[in-house]
mmCIF file of C-alpha atoms and ligand atoms in Angstrom:
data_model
loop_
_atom_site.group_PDB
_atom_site.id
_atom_site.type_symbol
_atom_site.label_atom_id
_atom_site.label_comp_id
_atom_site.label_asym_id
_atom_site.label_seq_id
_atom_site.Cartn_x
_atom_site.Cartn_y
_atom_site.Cartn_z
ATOM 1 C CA UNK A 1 116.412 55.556 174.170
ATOM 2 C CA UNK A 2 118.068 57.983 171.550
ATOM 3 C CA UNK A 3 121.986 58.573 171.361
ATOM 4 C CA UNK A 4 123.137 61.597 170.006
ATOM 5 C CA UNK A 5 126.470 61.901 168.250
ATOM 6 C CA UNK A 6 129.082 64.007 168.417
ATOM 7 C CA UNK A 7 129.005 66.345 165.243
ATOM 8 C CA UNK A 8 132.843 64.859 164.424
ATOM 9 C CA UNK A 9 131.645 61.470 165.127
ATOM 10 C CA UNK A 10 132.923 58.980 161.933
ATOM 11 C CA UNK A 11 131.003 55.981 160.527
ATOM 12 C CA UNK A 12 133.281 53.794 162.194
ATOM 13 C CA UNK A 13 132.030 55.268 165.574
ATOM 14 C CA UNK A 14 128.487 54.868 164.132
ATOM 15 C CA UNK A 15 128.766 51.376 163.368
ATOM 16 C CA UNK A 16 130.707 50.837 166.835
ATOM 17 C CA UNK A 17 127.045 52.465 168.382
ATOM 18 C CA UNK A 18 125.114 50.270 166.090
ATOM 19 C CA UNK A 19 127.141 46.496 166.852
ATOM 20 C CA UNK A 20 127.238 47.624 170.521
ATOM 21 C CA UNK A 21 123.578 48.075 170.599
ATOM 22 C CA UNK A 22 123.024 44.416 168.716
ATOM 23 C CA UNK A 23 125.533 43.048 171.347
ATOM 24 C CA UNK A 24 122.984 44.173 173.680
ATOM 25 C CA UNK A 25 119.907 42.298 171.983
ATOM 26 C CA UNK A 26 117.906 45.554 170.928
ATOM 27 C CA UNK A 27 117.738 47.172 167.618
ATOM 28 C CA UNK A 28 119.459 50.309 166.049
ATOM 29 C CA UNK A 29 117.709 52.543 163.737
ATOM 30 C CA UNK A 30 120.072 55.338 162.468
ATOM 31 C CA UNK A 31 118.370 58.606 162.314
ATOM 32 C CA UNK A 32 120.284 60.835 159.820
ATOM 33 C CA UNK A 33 120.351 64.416 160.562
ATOM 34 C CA UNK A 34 122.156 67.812 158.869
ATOM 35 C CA UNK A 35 123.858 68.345 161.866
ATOM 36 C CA UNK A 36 124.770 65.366 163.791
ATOM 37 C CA UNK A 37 123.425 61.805 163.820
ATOM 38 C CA UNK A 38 120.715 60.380 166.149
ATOM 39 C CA UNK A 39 120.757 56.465 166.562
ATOM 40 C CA UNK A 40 117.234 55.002 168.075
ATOM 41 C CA UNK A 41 116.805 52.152 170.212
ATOM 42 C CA UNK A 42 114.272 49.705 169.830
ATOM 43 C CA UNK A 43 112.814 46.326 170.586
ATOM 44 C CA UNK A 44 113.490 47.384 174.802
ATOM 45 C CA UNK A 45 110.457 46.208 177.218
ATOM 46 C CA UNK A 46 111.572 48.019 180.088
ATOM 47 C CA UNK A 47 114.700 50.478 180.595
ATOM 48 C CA UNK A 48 117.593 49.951 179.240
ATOM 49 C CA UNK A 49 120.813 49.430 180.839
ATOM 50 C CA UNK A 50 123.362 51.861 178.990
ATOM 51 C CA UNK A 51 126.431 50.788 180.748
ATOM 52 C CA UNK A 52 128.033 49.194 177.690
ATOM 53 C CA UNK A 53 127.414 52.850 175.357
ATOM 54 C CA UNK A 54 128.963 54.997 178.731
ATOM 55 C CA UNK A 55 132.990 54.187 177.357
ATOM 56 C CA UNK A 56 132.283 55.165 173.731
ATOM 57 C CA UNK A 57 133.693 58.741 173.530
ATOM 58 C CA UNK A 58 132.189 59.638 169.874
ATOM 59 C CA UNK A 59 128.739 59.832 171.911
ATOM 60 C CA UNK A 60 127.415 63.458 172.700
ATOM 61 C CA UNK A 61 124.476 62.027 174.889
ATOM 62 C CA UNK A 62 122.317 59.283 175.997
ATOM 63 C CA UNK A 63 118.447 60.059 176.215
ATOM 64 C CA UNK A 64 115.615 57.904 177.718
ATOM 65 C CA UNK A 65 112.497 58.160 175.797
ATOM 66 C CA UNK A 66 109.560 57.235 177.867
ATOM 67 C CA UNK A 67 107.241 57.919 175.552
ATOM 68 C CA UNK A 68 104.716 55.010 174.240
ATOM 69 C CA UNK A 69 105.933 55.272 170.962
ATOM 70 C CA UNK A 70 109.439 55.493 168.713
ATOM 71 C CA UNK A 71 109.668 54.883 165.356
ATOM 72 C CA UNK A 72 106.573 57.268 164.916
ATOM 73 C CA UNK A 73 107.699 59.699 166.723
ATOM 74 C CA UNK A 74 109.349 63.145 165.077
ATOM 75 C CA UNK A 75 112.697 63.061 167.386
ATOM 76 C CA UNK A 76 113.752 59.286 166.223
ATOM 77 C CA UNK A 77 112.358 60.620 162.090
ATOM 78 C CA UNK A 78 112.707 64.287 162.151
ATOM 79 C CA UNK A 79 111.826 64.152 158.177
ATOM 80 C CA UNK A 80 108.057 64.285 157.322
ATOM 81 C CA UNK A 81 107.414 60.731 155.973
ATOM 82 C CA UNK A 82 105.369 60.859 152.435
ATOM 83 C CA UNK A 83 103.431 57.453 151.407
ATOM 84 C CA UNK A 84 102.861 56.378 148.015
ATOM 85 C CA UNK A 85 99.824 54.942 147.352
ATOM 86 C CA UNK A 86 99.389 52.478 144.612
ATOM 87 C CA UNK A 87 102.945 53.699 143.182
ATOM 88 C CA UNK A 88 101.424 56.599 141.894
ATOM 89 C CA UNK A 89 99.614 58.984 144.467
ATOM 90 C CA UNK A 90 101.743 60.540 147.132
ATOM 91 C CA UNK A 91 100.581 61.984 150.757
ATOM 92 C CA UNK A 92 102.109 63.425 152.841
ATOM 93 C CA UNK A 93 104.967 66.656 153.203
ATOM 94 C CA UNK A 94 104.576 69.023 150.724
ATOM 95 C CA UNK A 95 102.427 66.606 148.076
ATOM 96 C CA UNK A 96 99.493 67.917 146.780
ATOM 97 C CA UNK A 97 96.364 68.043 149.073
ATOM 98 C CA UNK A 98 94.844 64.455 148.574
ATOM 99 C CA UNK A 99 91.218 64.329 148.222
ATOM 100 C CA UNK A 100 89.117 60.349 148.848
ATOM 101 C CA UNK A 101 85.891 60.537 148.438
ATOM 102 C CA UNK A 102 83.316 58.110 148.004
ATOM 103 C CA UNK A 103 80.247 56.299 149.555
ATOM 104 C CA UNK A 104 80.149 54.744 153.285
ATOM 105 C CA UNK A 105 79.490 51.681 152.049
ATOM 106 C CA UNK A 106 79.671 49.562 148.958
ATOM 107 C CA UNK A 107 75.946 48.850 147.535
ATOM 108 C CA UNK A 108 76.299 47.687 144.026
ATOM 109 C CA UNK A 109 78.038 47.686 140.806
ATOM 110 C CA UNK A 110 75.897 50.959 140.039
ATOM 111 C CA UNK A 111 76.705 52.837 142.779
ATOM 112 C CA UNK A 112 80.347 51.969 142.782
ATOM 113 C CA UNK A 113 80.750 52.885 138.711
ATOM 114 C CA UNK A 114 78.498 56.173 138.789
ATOM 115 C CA UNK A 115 80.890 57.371 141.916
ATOM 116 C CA UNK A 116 84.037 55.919 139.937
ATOM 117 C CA UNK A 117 83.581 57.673 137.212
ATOM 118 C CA UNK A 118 82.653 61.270 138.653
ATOM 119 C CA UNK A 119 85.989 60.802 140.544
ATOM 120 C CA UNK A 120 87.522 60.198 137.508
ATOM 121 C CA UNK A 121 86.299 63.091 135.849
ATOM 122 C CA UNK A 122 87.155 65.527 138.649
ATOM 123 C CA UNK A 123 90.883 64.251 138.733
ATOM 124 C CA UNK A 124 89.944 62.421 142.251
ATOM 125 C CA UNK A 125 92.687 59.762 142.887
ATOM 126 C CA UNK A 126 90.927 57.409 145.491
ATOM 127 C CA UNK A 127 87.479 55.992 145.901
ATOM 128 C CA UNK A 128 86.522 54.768 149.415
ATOM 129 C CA UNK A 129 83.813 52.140 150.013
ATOM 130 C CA UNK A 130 82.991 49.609 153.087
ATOM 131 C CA UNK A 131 82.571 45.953 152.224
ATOM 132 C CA UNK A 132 82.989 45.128 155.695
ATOM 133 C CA UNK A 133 80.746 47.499 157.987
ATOM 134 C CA UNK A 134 81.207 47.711 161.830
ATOM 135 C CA UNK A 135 77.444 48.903 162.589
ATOM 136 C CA UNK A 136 76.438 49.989 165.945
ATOM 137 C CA UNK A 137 73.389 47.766 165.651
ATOM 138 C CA UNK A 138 73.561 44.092 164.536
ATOM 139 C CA UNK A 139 70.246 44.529 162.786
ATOM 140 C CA UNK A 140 71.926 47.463 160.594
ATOM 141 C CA UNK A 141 73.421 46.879 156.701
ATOM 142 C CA UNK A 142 76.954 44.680 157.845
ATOM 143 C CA UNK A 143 78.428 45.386 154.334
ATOM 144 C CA UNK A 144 78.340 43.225 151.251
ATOM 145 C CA UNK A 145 82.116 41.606 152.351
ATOM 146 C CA UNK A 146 83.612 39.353 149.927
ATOM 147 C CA UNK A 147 81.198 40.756 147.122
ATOM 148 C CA UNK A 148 82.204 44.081 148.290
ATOM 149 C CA UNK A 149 85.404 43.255 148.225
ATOM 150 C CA UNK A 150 85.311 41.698 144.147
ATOM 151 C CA UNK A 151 83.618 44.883 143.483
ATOM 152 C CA UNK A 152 85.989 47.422 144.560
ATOM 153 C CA UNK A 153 88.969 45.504 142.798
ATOM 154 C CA UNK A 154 86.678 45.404 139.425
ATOM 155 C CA UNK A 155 86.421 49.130 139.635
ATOM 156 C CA UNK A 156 89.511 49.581 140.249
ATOM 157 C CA UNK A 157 90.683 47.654 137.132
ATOM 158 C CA UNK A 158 87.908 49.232 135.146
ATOM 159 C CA UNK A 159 89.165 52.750 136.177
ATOM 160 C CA UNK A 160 92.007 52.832 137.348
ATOM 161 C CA UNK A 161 91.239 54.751 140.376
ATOM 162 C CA UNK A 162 92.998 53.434 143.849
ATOM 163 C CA UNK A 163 90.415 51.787 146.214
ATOM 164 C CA UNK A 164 90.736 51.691 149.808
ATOM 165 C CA UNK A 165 88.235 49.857 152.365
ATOM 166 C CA UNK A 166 88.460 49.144 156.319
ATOM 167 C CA UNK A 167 89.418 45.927 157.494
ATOM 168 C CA UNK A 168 87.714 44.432 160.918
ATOM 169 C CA UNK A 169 89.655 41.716 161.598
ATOM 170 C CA UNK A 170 92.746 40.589 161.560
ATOM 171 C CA UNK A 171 91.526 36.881 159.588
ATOM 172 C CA UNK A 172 90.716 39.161 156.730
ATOM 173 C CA UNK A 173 94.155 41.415 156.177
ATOM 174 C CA UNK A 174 95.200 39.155 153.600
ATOM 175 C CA UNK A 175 92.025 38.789 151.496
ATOM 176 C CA UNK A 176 91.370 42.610 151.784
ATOM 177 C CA UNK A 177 95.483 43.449 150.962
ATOM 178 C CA UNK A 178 94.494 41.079 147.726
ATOM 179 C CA UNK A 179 91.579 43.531 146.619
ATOM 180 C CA UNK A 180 92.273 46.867 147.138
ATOM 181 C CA UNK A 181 95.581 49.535 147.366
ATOM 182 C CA UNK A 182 95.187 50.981 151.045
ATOM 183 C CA UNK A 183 93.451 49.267 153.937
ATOM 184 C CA UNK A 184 91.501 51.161 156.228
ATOM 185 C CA UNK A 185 91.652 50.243 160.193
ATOM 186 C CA UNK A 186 87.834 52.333 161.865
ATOM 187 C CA UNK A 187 87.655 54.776 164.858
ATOM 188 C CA UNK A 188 86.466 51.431 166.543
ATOM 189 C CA UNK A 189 89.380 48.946 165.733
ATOM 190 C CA UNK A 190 92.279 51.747 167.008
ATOM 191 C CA UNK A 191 93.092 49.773 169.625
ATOM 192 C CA UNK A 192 92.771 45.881 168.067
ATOM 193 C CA UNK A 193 96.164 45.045 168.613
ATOM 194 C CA UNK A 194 96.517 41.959 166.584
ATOM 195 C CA UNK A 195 94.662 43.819 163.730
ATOM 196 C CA UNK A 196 97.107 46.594 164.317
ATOM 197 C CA UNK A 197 99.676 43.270 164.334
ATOM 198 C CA UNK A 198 98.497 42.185 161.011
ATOM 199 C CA UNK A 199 98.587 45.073 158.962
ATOM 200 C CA UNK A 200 102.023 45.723 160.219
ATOM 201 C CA UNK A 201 102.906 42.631 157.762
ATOM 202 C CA UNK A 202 102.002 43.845 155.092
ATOM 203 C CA UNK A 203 103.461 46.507 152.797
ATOM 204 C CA UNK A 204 100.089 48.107 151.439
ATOM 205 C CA UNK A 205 99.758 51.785 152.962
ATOM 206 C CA UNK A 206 96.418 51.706 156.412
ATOM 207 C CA UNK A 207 94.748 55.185 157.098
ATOM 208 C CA UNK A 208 94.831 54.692 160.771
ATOM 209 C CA UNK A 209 91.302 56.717 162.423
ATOM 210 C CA UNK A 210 91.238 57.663 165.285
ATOM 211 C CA UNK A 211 89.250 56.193 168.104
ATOM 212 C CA UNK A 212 86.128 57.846 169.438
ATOM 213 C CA UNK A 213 87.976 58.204 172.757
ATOM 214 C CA UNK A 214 91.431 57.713 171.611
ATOM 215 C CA UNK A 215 93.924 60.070 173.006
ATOM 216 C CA UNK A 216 96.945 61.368 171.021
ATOM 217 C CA UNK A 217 99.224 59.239 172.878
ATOM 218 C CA UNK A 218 97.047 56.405 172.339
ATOM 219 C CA UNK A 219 96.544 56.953 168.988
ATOM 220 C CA UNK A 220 100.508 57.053 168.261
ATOM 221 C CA UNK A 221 100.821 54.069 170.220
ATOM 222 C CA UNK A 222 98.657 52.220 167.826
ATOM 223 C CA UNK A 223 100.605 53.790 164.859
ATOM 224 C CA UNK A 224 104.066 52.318 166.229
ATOM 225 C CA UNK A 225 102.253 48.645 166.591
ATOM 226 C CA UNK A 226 101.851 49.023 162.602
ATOM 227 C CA UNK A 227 105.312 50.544 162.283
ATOM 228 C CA UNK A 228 106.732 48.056 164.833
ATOM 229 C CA UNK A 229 105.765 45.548 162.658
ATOM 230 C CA UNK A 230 107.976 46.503 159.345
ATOM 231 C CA UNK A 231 105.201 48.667 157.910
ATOM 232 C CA UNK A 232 106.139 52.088 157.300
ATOM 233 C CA UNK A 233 103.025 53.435 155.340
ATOM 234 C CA UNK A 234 100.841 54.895 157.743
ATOM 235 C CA UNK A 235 98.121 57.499 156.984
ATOM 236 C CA UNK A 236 96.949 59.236 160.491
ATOM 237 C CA UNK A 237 92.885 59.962 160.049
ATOM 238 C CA UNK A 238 91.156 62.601 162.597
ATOM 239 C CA UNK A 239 87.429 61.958 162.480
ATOM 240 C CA UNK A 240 86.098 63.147 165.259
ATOM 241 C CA UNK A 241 85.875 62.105 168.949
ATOM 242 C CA UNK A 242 83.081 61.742 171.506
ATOM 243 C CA UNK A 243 82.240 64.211 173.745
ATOM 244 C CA UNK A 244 79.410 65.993 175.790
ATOM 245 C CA UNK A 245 78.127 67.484 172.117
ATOM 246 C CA UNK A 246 75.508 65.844 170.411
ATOM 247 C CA UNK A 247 74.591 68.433 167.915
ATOM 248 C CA UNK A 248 77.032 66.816 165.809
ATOM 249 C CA UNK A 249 77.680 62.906 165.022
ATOM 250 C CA UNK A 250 81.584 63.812 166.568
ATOM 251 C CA UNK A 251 83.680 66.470 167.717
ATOM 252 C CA UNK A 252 85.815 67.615 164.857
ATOM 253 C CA UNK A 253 89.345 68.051 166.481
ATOM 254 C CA UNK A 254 90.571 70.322 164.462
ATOM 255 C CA UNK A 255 93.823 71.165 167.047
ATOM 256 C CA UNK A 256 94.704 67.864 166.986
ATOM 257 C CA UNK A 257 96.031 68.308 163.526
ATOM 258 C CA UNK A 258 98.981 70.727 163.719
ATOM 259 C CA UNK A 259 99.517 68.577 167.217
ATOM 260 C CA UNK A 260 100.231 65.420 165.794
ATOM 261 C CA UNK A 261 102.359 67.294 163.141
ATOM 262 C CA UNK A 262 104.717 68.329 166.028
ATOM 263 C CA UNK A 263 104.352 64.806 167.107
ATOM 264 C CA UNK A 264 104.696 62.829 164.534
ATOM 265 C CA UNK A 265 106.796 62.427 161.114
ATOM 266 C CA UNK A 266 103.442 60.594 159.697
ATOM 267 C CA UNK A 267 100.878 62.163 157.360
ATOM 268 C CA UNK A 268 97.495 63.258 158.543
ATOM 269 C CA UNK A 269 94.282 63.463 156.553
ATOM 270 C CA UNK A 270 90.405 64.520 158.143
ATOM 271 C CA UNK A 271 87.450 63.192 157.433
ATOM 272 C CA UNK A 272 84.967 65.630 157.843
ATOM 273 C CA UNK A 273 82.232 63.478 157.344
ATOM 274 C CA UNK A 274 82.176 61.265 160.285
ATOM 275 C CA UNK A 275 83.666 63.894 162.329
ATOM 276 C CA UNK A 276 80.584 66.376 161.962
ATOM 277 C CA UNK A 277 77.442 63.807 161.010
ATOM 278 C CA UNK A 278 76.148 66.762 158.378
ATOM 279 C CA UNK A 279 76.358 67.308 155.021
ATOM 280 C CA UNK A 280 75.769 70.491 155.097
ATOM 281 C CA UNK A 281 78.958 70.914 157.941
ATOM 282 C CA UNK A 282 81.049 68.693 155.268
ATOM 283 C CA UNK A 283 82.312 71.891 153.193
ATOM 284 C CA UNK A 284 83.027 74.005 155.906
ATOM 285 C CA UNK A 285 85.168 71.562 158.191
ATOM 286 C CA UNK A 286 87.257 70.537 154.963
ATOM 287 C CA UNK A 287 88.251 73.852 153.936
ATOM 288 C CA UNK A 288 89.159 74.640 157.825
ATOM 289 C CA UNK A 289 91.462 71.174 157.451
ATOM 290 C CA UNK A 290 93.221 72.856 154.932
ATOM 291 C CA UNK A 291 94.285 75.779 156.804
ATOM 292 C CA UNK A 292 95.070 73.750 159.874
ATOM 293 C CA UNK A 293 97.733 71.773 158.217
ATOM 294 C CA UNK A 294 96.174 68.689 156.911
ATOM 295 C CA UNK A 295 97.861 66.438 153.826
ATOM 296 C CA UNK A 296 93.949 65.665 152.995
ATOM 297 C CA UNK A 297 90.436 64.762 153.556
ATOM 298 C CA UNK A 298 88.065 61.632 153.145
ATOM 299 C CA UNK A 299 84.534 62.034 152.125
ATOM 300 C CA UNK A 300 81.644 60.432 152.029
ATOM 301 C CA UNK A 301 79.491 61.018 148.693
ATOM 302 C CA UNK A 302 76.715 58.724 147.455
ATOM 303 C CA UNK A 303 75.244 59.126 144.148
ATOM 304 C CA UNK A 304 71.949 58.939 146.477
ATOM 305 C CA UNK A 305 72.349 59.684 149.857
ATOM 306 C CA UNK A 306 68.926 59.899 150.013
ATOM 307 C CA UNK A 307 68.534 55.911 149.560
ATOM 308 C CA UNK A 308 72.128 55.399 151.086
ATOM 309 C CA UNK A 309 72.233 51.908 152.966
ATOM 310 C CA UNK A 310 74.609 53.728 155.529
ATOM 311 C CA UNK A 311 75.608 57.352 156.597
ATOM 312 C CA UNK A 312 72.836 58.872 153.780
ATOM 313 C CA UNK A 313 72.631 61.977 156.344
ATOM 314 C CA UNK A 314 76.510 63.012 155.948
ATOM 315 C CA UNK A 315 77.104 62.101 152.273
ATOM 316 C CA UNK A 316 77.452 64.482 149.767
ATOM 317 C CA UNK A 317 75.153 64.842 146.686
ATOM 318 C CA UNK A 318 77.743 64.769 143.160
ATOM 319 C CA UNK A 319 77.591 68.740 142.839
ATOM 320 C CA UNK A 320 77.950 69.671 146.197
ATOM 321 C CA UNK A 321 81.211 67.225 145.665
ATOM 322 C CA UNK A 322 81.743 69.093 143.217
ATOM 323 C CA UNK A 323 81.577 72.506 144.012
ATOM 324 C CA UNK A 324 83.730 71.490 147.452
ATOM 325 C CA UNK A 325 86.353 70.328 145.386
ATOM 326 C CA UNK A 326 86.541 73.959 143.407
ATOM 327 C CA UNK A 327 86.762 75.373 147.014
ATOM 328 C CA UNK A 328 89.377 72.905 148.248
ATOM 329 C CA UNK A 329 91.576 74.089 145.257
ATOM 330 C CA UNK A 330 91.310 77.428 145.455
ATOM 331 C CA UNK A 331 92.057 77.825 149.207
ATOM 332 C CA UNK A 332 94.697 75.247 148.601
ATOM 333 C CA UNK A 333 96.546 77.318 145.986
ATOM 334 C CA UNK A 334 95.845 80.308 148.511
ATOM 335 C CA UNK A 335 97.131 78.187 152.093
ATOM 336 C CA UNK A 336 100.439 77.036 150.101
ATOM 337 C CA UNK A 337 101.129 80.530 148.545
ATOM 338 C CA UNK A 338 100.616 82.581 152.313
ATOM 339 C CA UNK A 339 102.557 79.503 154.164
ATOM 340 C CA UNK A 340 105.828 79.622 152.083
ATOM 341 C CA UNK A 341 108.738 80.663 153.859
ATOM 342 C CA UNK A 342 106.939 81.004 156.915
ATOM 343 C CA UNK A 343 108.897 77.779 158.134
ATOM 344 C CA UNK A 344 105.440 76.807 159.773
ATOM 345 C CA UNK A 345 104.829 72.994 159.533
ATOM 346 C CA UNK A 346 101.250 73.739 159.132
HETATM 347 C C1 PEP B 401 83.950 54.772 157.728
HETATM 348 O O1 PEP B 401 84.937 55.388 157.291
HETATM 349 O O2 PEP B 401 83.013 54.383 157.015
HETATM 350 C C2 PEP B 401 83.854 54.521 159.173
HETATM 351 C C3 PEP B 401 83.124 53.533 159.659
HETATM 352 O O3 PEP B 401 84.526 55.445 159.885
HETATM 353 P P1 PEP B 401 84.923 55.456 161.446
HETATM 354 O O4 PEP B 401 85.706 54.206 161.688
HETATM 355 O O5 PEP B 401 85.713 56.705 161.558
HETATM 356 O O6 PEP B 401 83.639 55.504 162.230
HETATM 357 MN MN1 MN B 402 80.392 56.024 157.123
#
């Protein structure tokens, strides 16, 4: 439920809102606006009875939102939301485009430092890297895991680069939270509610992918279980869904992007990789990110792709990286310049 104020409503009648809703066991969130202010209601299972809000005149109107999710959604946050990662790197709004690259999976020491340090080089803020794989066959590479894990935080010190890695299960939020800046939650864990649970209890920013079949609703949904849970840094991650196609790995939905932007306050980055299967369909699809409104990309680049223990086929080689990343600049300056003053979101 959302109640609107008045535009001549006081503080005192927004704190009068605020105990009455407490009175009524739920919880208030205020939702500041230029014009009037919005209060939220949450922690409802069912409708709510508004029978003790009807008397209070300051209130302009009372609306039922029967929509799966709140605190994610744009009318209770009408303000993009911008994370910080690691205290230094910001997503989201009008920050820079942010670029993650890095391989599928961690391999070794080698592999992690040669990737590191091309990052590095190109100005790259954030290496990605499994330790804990979810494989579609048992018999494929599971991930090094707790080696991974001491591997990505030793590069990480080394470099000073953020790391972020998926988590699978909810057991290992805490050990994961210890080792890296941003935890990752896969296309096929959208849904794991009490992983979802857990990394709404911690403060470290998720990139939340979507699921192969999630839906937008669904997808939101899991976003307000993390959010629900005290955790406000969310990072939204279109990779591509399932469909009749099978030319490519996914479906890159690209109009999902400028969707969820309507939808949501939350940032949203693509990651071309997964979404297309290709290398070769890597450049393209990033650059057309850019253009549809996305804070960012994730890609998958191996220092041999060729020998790659996972996802070889869709990672690039270091100068197609970085050649990409000359594009992603240029058409970045171009997007912001052409989009300014357009009041377009995208
Ligand atoms: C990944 O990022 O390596 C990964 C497994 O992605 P997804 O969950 O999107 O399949
Ligand atoms: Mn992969």
């Amino acid at each position: 439920m959302l109640i609107v104020m008045h535009h001549w409503a006081t503080d005192k009648d927004v704190t009068l809102v605020k105990k009455t809703i407490t009175s009524m066991g739920l919880k208030p969130v205020a939702i500041p606006g230029a014009e009037r202010t919005a209060i939220g209601i949450i922690g409802n299972q069912g409708r709510v009875n508004d029978a003790p809000l009807r008397d209070i005149k300051a209130i302009l109107e009372i609306i039922p939102v029967t929509k799966p999710y709140k605190l994610v959604s744009r009318d209770f946050h009408p303000a993009d939301t911008v994370v910080t990662l690691g205290n230094k790197v910001k997503v989201g709004g009008k920050s820079p485009f942010l670029v993650i690259a890095g391989p599928c999976a961690v391999e070794s020491r080698d592999q992690m430092m040669k990737t590191a340090r091309l990052l590095k080089k190109m100005g790259v803020p954030v290496l990605r890297g499994g330790a804990y794989k979810p494989r579609t066959s048992p018999h494929s590479f599971q991930g090094l895991r707790e080696g991974g894990l001491e591997l990505l935080d030793e590069v990480r010190k080394e470099t000073g680069l953020l790391v972020v890695t998926e988590v699978v299960s909810p057991e290992h939020v805490g050990i994961v939270a210890e080792h890296v800046d941003i935890l990752q939650v896969g296309a096929r864990n959208m849904q794991n509610f009490d992983l979802l649970t857990e990394v709404g209890k911690i403060r470290k920013p998720v990139i939340l992918k979507r699921g192969l079949s999630g839906t937008l609703e669904e997808w939101l949904g899991s976003a307000e279980y993390i959010l629900l849970g005290g955790n406000p840094n969310v990072v939204l991650c279109e990779r591509g869904i399932r469909t009749f196609e099978t030319a490519t790995r996914n479906t890159a939905d690209l109009a999902i992007i400028p969707l969820v932007k309507e939808k949501t306050h939350l940032p949203i980055i693509f990651d071309p990789s997964h979404a297309t299967g290709k290398r070769n369909l890597v450049a393209p699809l990033s650059l057309a990110s850019i253009v549809v409104g996305a804070h960012g990309v994730m890609i998958e680049v191996h220092p041999e792709p060729e020998r790659a223990l996972s996802d070889g086929q869709q990672s690039l080689h270091f100068p197609e990286f970085e050649k990409l990343q000359g594009r992603l600049n240029s058409l970045g300056k171009f997007v912001k310049q052409k989009m300014q003053g357009q009041g377009t979101r995208a």
